[in-house]
Coordinates of C-alpha atoms in Angstrom, one line a residue:
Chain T
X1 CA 138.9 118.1 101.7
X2 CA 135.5 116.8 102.4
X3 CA 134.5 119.7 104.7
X4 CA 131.8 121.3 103.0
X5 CA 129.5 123.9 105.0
X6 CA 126.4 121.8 105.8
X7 CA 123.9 124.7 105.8
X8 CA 120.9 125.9 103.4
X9 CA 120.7 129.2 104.8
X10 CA 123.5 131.1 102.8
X11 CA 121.7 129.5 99.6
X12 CA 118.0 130.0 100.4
X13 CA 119.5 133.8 100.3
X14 CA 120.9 134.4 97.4
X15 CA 119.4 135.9 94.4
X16 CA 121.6 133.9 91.6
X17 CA 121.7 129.8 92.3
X18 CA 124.3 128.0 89.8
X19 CA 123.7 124.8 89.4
X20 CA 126.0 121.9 88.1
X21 CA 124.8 118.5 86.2
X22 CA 127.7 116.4 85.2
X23 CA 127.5 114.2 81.9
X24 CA 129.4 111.4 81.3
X25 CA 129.7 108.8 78.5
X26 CA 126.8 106.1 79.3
X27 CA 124.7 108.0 81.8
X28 CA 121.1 107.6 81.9
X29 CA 119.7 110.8 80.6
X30 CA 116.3 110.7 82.3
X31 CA 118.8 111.0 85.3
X32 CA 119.5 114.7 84.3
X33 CA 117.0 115.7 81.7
X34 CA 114.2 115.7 84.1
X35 CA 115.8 117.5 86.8
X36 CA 117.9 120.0 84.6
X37 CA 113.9 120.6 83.2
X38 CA 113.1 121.4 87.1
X39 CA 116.2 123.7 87.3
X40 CA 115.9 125.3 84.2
X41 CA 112.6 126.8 85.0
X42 CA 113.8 128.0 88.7
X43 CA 113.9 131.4 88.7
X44 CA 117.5 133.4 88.6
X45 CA 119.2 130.0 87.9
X46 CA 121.8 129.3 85.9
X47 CA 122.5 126.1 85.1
X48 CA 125.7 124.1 83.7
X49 CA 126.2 120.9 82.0
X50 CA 129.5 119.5 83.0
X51 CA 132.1 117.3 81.1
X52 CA 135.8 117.2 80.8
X53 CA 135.3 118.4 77.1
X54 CA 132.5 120.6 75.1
X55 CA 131.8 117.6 72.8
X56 CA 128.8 115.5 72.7
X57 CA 128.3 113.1 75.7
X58 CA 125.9 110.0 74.3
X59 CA 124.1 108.8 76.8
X60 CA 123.5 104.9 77.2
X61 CA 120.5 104.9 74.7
X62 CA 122.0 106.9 72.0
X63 CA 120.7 110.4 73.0
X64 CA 123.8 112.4 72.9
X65 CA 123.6 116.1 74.7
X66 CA 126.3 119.1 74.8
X67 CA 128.2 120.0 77.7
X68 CA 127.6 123.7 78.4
X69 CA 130.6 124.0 80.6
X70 CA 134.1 122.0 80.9
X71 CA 135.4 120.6 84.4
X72 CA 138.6 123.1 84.2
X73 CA 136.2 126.1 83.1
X74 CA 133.2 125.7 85.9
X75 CA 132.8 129.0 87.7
X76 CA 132.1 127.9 91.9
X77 CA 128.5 126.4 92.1
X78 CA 125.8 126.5 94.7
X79 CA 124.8 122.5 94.2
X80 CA 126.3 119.9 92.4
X81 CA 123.9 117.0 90.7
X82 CA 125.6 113.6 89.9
X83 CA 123.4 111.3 87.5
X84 CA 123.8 107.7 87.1
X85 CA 123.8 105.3 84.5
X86 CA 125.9 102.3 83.5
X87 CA 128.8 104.5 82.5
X88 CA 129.1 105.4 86.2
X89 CA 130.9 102.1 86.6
X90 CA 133.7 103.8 84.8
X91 CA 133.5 106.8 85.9
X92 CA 134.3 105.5 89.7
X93 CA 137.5 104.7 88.6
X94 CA 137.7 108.5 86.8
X95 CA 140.1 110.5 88.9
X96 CA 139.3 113.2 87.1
X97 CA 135.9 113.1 87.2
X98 CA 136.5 112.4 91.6
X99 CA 138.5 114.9 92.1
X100 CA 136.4 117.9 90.0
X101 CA 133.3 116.6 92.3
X102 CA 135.9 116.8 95.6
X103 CA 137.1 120.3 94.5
X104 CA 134.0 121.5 93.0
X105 CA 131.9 120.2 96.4
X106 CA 133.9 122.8 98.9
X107 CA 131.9 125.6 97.4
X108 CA 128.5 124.0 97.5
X109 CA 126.0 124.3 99.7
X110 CA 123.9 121.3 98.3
X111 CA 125.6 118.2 97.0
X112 CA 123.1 116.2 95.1
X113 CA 122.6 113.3 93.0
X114 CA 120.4 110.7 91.3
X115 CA 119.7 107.1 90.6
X116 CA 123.2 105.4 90.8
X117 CA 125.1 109.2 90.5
X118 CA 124.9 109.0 94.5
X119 CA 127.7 105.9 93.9
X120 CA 130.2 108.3 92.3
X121 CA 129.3 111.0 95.2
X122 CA 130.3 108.1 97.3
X123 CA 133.6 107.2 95.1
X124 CA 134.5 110.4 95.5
X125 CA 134.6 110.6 99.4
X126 CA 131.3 112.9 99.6
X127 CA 128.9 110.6 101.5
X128 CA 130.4 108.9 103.9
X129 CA 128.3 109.3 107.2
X130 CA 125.3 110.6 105.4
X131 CA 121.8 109.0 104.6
X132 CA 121.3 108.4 101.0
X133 CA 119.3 106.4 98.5
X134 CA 120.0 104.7 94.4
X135 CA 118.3 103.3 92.0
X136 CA 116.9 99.9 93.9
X137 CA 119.0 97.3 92.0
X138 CA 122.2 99.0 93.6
X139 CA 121.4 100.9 96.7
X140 CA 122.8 98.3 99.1
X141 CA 126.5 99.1 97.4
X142 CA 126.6 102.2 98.7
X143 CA 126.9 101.2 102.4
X144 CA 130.4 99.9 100.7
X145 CA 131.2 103.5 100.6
X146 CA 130.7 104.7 103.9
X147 CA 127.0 105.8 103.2
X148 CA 123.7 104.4 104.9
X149 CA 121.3 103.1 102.5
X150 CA 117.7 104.4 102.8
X151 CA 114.8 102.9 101.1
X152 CA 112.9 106.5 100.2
X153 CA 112.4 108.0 96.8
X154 CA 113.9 111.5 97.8
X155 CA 116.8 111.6 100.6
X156 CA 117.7 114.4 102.8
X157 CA 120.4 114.2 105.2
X158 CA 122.1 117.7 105.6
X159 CA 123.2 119.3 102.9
X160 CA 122.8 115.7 101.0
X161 CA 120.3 115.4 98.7
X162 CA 119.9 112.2 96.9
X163 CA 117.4 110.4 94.5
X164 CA 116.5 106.8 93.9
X165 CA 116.2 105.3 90.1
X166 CA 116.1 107.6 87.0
X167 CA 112.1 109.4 87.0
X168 CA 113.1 109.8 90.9
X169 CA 114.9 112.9 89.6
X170 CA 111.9 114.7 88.7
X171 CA 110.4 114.2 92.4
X172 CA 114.4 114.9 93.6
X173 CA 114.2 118.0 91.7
X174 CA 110.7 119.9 93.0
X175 CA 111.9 118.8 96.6
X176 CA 115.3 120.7 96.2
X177 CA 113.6 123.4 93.9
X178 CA 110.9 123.9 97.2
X179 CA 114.0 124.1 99.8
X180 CA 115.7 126.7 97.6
X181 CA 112.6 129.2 95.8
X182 CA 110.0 128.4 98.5
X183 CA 106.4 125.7 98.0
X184 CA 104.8 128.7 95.5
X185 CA 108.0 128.1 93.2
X186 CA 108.1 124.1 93.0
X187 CA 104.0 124.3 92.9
X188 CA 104.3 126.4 89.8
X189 CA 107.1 124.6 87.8
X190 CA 104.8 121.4 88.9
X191 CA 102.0 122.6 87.4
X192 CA 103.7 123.7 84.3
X193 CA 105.1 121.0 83.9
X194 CA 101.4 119.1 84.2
X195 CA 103.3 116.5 87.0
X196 CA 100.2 114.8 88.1
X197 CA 101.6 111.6 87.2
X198 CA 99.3 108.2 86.0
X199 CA 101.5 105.5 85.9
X200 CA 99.4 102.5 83.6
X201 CA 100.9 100.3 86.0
X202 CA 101.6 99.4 89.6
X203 CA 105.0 98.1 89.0
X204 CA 107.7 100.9 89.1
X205 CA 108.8 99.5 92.8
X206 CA 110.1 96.7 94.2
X207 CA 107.7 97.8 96.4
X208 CA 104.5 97.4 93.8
X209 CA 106.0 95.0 91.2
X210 CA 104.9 91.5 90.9
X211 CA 107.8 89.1 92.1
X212 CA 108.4 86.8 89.2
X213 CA 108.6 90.2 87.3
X214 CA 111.6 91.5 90.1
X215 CA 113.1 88.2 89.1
X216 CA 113.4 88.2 85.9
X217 CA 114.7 91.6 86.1
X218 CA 117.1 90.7 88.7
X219 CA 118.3 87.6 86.5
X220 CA 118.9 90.0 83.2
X221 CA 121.0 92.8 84.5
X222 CA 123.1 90.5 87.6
X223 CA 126.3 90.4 85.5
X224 CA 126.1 94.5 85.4
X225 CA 125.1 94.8 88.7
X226 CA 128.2 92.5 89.7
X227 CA 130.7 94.6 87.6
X228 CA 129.2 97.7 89.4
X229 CA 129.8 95.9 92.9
X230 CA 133.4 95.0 92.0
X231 CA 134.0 98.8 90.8
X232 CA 132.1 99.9 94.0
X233 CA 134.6 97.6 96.3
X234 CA 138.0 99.0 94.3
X235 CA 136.2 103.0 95.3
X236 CA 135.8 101.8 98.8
X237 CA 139.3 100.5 99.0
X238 CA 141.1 104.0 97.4
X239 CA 138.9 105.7 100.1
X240 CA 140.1 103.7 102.8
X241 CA 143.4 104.5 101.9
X242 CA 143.0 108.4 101.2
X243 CA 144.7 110.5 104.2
X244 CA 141.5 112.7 105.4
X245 CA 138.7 110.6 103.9
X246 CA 135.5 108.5 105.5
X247 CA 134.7 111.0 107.9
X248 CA 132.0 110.0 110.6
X249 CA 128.4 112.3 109.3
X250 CA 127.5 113.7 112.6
X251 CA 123.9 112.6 112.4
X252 CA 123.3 108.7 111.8
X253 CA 119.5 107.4 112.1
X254 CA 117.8 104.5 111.2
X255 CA 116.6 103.9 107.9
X256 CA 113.2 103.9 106.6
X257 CA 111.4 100.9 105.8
X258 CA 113.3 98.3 103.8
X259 CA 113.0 95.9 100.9
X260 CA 114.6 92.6 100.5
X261 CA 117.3 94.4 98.6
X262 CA 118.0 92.2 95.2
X263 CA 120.4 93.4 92.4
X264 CA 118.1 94.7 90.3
X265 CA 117.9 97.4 88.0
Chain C
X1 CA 97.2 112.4 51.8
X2 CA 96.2 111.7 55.0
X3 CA 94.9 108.5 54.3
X4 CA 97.0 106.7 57.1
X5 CA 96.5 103.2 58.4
X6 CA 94.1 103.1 61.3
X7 CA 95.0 99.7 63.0
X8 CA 98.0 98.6 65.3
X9 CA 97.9 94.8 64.2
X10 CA 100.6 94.9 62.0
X11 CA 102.9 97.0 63.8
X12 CA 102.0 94.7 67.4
X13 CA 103.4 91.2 65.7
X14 CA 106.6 93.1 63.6
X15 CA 109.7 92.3 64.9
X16 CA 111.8 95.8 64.7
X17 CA 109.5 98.8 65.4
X18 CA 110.8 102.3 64.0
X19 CA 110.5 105.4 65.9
X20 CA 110.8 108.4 65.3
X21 CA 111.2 111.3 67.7
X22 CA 111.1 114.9 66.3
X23 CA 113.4 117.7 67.5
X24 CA 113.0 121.3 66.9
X25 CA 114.8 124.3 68.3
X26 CA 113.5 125.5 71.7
X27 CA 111.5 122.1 72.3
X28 CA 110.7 121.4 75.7
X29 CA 113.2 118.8 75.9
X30 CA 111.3 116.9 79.2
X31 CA 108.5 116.1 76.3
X32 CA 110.9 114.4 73.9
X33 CA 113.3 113.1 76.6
X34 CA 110.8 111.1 78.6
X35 CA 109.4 108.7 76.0
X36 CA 112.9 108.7 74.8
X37 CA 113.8 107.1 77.8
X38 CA 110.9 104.6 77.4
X39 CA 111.5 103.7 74.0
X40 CA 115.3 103.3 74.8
X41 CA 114.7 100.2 76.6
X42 CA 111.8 98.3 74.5
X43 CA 113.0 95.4 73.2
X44 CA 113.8 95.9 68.8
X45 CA 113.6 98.9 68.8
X46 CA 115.4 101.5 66.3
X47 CA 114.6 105.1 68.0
X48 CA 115.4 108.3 65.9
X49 CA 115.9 111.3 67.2
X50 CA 114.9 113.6 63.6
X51 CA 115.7 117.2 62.6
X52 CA 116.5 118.7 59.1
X53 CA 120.3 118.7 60.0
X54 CA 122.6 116.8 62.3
X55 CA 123.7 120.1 64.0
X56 CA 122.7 120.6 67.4
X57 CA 119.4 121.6 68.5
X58 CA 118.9 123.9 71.7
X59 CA 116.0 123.4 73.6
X60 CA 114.2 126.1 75.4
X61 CA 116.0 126.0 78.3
X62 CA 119.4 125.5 76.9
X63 CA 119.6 121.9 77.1
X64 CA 120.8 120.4 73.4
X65 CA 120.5 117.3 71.5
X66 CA 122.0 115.6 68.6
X67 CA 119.4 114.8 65.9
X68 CA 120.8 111.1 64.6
X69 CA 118.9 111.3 61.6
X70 CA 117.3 113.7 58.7
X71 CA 114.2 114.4 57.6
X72 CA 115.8 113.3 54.0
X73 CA 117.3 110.3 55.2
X74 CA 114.3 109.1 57.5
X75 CA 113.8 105.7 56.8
X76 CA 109.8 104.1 56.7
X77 CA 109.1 104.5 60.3
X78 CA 106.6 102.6 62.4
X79 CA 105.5 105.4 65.5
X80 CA 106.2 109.0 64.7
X81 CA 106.2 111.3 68.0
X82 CA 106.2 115.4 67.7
X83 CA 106.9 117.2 71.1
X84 CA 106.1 120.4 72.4
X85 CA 107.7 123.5 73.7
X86 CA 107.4 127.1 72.7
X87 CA 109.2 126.5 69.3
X88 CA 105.9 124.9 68.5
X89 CA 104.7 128.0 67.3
X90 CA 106.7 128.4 64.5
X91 CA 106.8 125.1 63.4
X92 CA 103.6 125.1 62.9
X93 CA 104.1 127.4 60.0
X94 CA 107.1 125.7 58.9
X95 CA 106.4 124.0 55.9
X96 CA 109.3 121.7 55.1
X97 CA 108.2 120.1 58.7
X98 CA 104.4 119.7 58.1
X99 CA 105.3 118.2 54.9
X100 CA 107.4 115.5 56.4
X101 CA 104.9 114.8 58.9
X102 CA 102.5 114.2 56.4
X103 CA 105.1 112.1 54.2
X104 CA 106.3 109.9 57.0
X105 CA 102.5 109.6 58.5
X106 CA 101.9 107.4 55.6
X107 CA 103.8 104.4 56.4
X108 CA 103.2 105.1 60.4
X109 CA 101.3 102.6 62.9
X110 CA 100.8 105.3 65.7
X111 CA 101.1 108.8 64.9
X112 CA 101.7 110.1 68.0
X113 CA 102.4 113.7 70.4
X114 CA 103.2 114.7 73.8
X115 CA 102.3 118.2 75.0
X116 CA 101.7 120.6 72.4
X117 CA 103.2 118.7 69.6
X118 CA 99.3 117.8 69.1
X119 CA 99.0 121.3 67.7
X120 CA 101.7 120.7 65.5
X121 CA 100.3 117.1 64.2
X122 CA 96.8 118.9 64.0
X123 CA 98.5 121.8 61.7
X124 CA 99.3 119.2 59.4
X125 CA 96.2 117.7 59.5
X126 CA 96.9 114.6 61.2
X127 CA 94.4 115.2 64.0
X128 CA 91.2 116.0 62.2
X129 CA 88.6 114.1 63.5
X130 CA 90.5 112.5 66.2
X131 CA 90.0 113.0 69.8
X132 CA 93.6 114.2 71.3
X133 CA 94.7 116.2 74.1
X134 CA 97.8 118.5 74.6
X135 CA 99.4 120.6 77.8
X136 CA 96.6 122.2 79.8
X137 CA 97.6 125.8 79.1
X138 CA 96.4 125.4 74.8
X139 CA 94.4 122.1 75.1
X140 CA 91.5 124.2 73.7
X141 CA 92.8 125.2 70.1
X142 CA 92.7 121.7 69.2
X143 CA 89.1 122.5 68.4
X144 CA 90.4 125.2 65.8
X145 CA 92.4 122.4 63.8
X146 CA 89.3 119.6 63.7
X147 CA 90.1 117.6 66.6
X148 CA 88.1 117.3 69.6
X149 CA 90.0 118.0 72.5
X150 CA 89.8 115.2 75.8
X151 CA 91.4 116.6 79.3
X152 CA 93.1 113.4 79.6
X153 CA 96.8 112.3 80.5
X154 CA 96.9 110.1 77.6
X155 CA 93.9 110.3 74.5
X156 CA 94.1 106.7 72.1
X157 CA 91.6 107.4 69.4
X158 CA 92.2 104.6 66.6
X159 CA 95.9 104.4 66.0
X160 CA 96.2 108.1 66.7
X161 CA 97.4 108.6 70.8
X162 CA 98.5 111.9 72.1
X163 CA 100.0 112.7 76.1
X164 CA 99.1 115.8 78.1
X165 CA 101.6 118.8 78.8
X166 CA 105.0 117.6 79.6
X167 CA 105.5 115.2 82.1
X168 CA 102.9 112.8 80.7
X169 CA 104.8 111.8 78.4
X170 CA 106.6 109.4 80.4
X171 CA 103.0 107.9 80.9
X172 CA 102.1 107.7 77.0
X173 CA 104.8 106.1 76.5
X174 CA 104.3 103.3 78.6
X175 CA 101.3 103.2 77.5
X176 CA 102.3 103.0 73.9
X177 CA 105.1 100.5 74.9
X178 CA 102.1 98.3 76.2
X179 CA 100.1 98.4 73.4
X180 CA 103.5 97.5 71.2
X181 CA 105.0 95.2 73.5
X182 CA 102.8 93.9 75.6
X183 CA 102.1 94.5 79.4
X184 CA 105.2 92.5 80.7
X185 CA 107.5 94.4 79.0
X186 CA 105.8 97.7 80.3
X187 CA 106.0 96.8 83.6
X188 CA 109.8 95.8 83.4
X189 CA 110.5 99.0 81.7
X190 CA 108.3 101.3 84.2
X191 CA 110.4 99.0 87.4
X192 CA 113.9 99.4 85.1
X193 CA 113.0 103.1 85.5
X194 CA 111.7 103.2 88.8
X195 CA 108.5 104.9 88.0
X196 CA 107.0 105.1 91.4
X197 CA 105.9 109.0 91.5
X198 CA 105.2 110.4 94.9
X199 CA 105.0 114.4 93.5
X200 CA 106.1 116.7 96.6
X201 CA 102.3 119.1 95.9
X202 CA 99.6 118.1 94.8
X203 CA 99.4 120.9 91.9
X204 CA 100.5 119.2 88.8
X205 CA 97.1 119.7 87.0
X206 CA 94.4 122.3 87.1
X207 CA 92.2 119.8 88.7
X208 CA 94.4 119.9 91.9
X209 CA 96.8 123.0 92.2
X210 CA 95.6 126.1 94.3
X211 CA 93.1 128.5 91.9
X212 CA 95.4 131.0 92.9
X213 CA 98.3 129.6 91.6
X214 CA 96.8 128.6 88.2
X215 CA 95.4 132.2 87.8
X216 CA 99.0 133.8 88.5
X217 CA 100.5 131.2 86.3
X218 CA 97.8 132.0 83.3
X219 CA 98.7 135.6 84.0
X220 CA 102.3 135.2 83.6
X221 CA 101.6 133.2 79.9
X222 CA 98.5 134.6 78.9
X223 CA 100.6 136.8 75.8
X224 CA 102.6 133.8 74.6
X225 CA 99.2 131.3 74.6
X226 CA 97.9 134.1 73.0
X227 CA 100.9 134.1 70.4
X228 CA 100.2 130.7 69.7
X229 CA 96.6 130.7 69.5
X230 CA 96.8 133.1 66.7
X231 CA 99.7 130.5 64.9
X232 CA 97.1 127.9 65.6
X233 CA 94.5 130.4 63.5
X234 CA 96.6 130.7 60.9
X235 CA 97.3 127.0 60.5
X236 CA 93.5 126.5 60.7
X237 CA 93.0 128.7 57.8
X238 CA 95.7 126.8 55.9
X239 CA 94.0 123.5 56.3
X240 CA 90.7 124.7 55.6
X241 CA 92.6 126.1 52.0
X242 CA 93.8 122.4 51.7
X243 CA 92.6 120.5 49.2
X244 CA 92.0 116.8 50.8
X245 CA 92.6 118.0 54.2
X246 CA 90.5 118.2 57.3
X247 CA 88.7 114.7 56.5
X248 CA 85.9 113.3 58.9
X249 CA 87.2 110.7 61.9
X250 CA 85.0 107.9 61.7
X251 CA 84.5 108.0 65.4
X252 CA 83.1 111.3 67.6
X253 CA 82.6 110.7 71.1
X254 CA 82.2 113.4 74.0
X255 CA 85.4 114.5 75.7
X256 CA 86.3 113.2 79.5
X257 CA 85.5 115.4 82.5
X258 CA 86.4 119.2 81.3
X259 CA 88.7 121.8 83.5
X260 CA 87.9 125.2 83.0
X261 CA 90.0 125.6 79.9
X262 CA 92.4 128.4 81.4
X263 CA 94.8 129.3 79.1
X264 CA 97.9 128.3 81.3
X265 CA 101.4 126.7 80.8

């Protein structure tokens, strides 16, 4: 079930890339918005916004968007793109939702995802031996699923693609965009969409950000992060029992460098 | 008429601060879904997302968004924020819109714009006077509509501040969260959102991308800029018509370090 080809070639290739973002009640939108802005100016895409239903998904802010395309009604897709959000905690638990992205994943050459989306790729059986990152609050839960934590902004293991925390899917996105239309492509849809980024401060990192600030953070958002560690443990155990699941990737490396990985977000 | 307040004093020290986010069809959603993102998460906050209905609005890339809130029913808002995206162009000859702008201005702290949404604050004369800039491709019809244009990410002239094409909005809207909120609470939004850019090129404005690539991108827009530069005309001649509009700013100064003002999107 989790067999999916591991190779760019067939999709590098092709002249008409279909691309998949799932919504979901509670995601993040930044998660999708700025990379369905990335895929929507690739050229010859076409690009679908997933939900069970055609009815407004609100994301965890109060933006709501429209699906474009229901779960039962998604024609086969060349890469799948799983946000995150707090709604993901739920959507662990959503066998529907896990077994779309299982089904859905055998016909894709790239499965992808963002922030804490790459926990529901987990969930659903679809990392496990493969190199992966989250938003920083989060990322050590996904060794909980079989998956090796890597402290990078954009992750590429195979046919994996993942992103860390929310704006990571902008960077997430021109990476993928280059390996499927070529560097001219991602250049131009970088420079259109003037991506010469001035952050006012050194702080968007666990990296960069002053401690006591990390703290507080980490204080305010521990009782989430604990819920999401509890749902995390119940997808682990439904994999463990799953006839075929938690294959071994075939290529397991070191991570990058690592921070002292708090439960922040 | 366009008599707004010039100061951010009272606005800093209130204790629920109103914003309002403007939709249009075929926005650029990345330029309304950015500071969205930011303004999401600052503390008090009441964020609108405003259209004339409550139906739908499709971006130009198919993305849409739920407006939560009419023009009619707007309450007194604190920051009012226009977007860009080719839709623009007729909006800046929509007068029902203009209007509102100019209603709602008058109660507003920060009147505000990310990408070419400046063109659209300028056409209802809400930028006259004021240095401001816009997306790279039309930063120099500003000058048509009174203001002075600055090739900056993000322009603060008096309680008027405007963000560069796209992407930057993310930026201005730290930026405004700062001057709102305070430093702190910047920096914990920018490290909630992991805001850490590491861009895959280095072509995300025409200071650094490859002069090839900016002329075949120019090429590729050069009739649409040219569309809206004679929108932007027309707008010009409208404000000039205007009795009460195009007042003096009270403060010139020369622009920031000028690009050669290709007209490129």
């Amino acid at each position: 079930m989790y067999d999916v080809p591991l190779s760019l070639e067939a999709l590098v290739n092709s002249e008409n890339t279909r691309i998949g973002l799932v919504l979901f009640p509670r995601l993040t939108q930044l998660d999708l918005t700025g990379p369905a802005e990335v895929f929507g100016r690739m050229p010859g895409a076409e690009v679908h916004l997933l939900w069970k239903t055609l009815d407004p998904v609100p994301s965890d802010r109060g933006l709501s968007i429209l699906p474009t395309t229901t779960f039962n009604d998604c024609p086969r897709l060349d890469v799948i793109c799983v946000p995150g959000g707090p709604g993901q905690v739920e959507l662990m638990d959503d066998d529907v939702t896990l077994q779309f992205l299982r089904r859905i994943a055998l016909g894709c050459s790239l499965i992808t995802s963002v922030c804490t989306g790459s926990l529901v790729l987990g969930a659903a059986g679809l990392l496990t031996g493969f190199r992966a990152t989250c938003h920083w609050s989060s990322i050590d839960q996904l060794s909980l699923l079989g998956a090796e934590p890597v402290h990078e902004r954009v992750v590429r293991d195979r046919n994996r693609i993942t992103g860390a925390g929310v704006t990571s899917g902008i960077d997430f996105a021109l990476t993928l965009l280059a390996h499927l239309s070529g560097d001219q492509v991602a250049q131009e849809v970088q420079l259109q969409m003037e991506y010469d980024p001035h952050p006012p401060f050194e702080s968007g990192s666990p990296r960069t950000a002053p401690p006591a600030l990390i703290e507080a953070t980490r204080v305010k958002i521990s009782s989430f992060v604990e819920r999401r560690r509890i749902a995390t443990e119940r997808a682990a155990a439904r994999l463990a029992n799953f006839p075929g699941s938690m294959p071994t990737g075939r290529k397991r490396s070191t991570s990058g460098p690592c921070q002292s990985a708090a439960s922040l977000e």
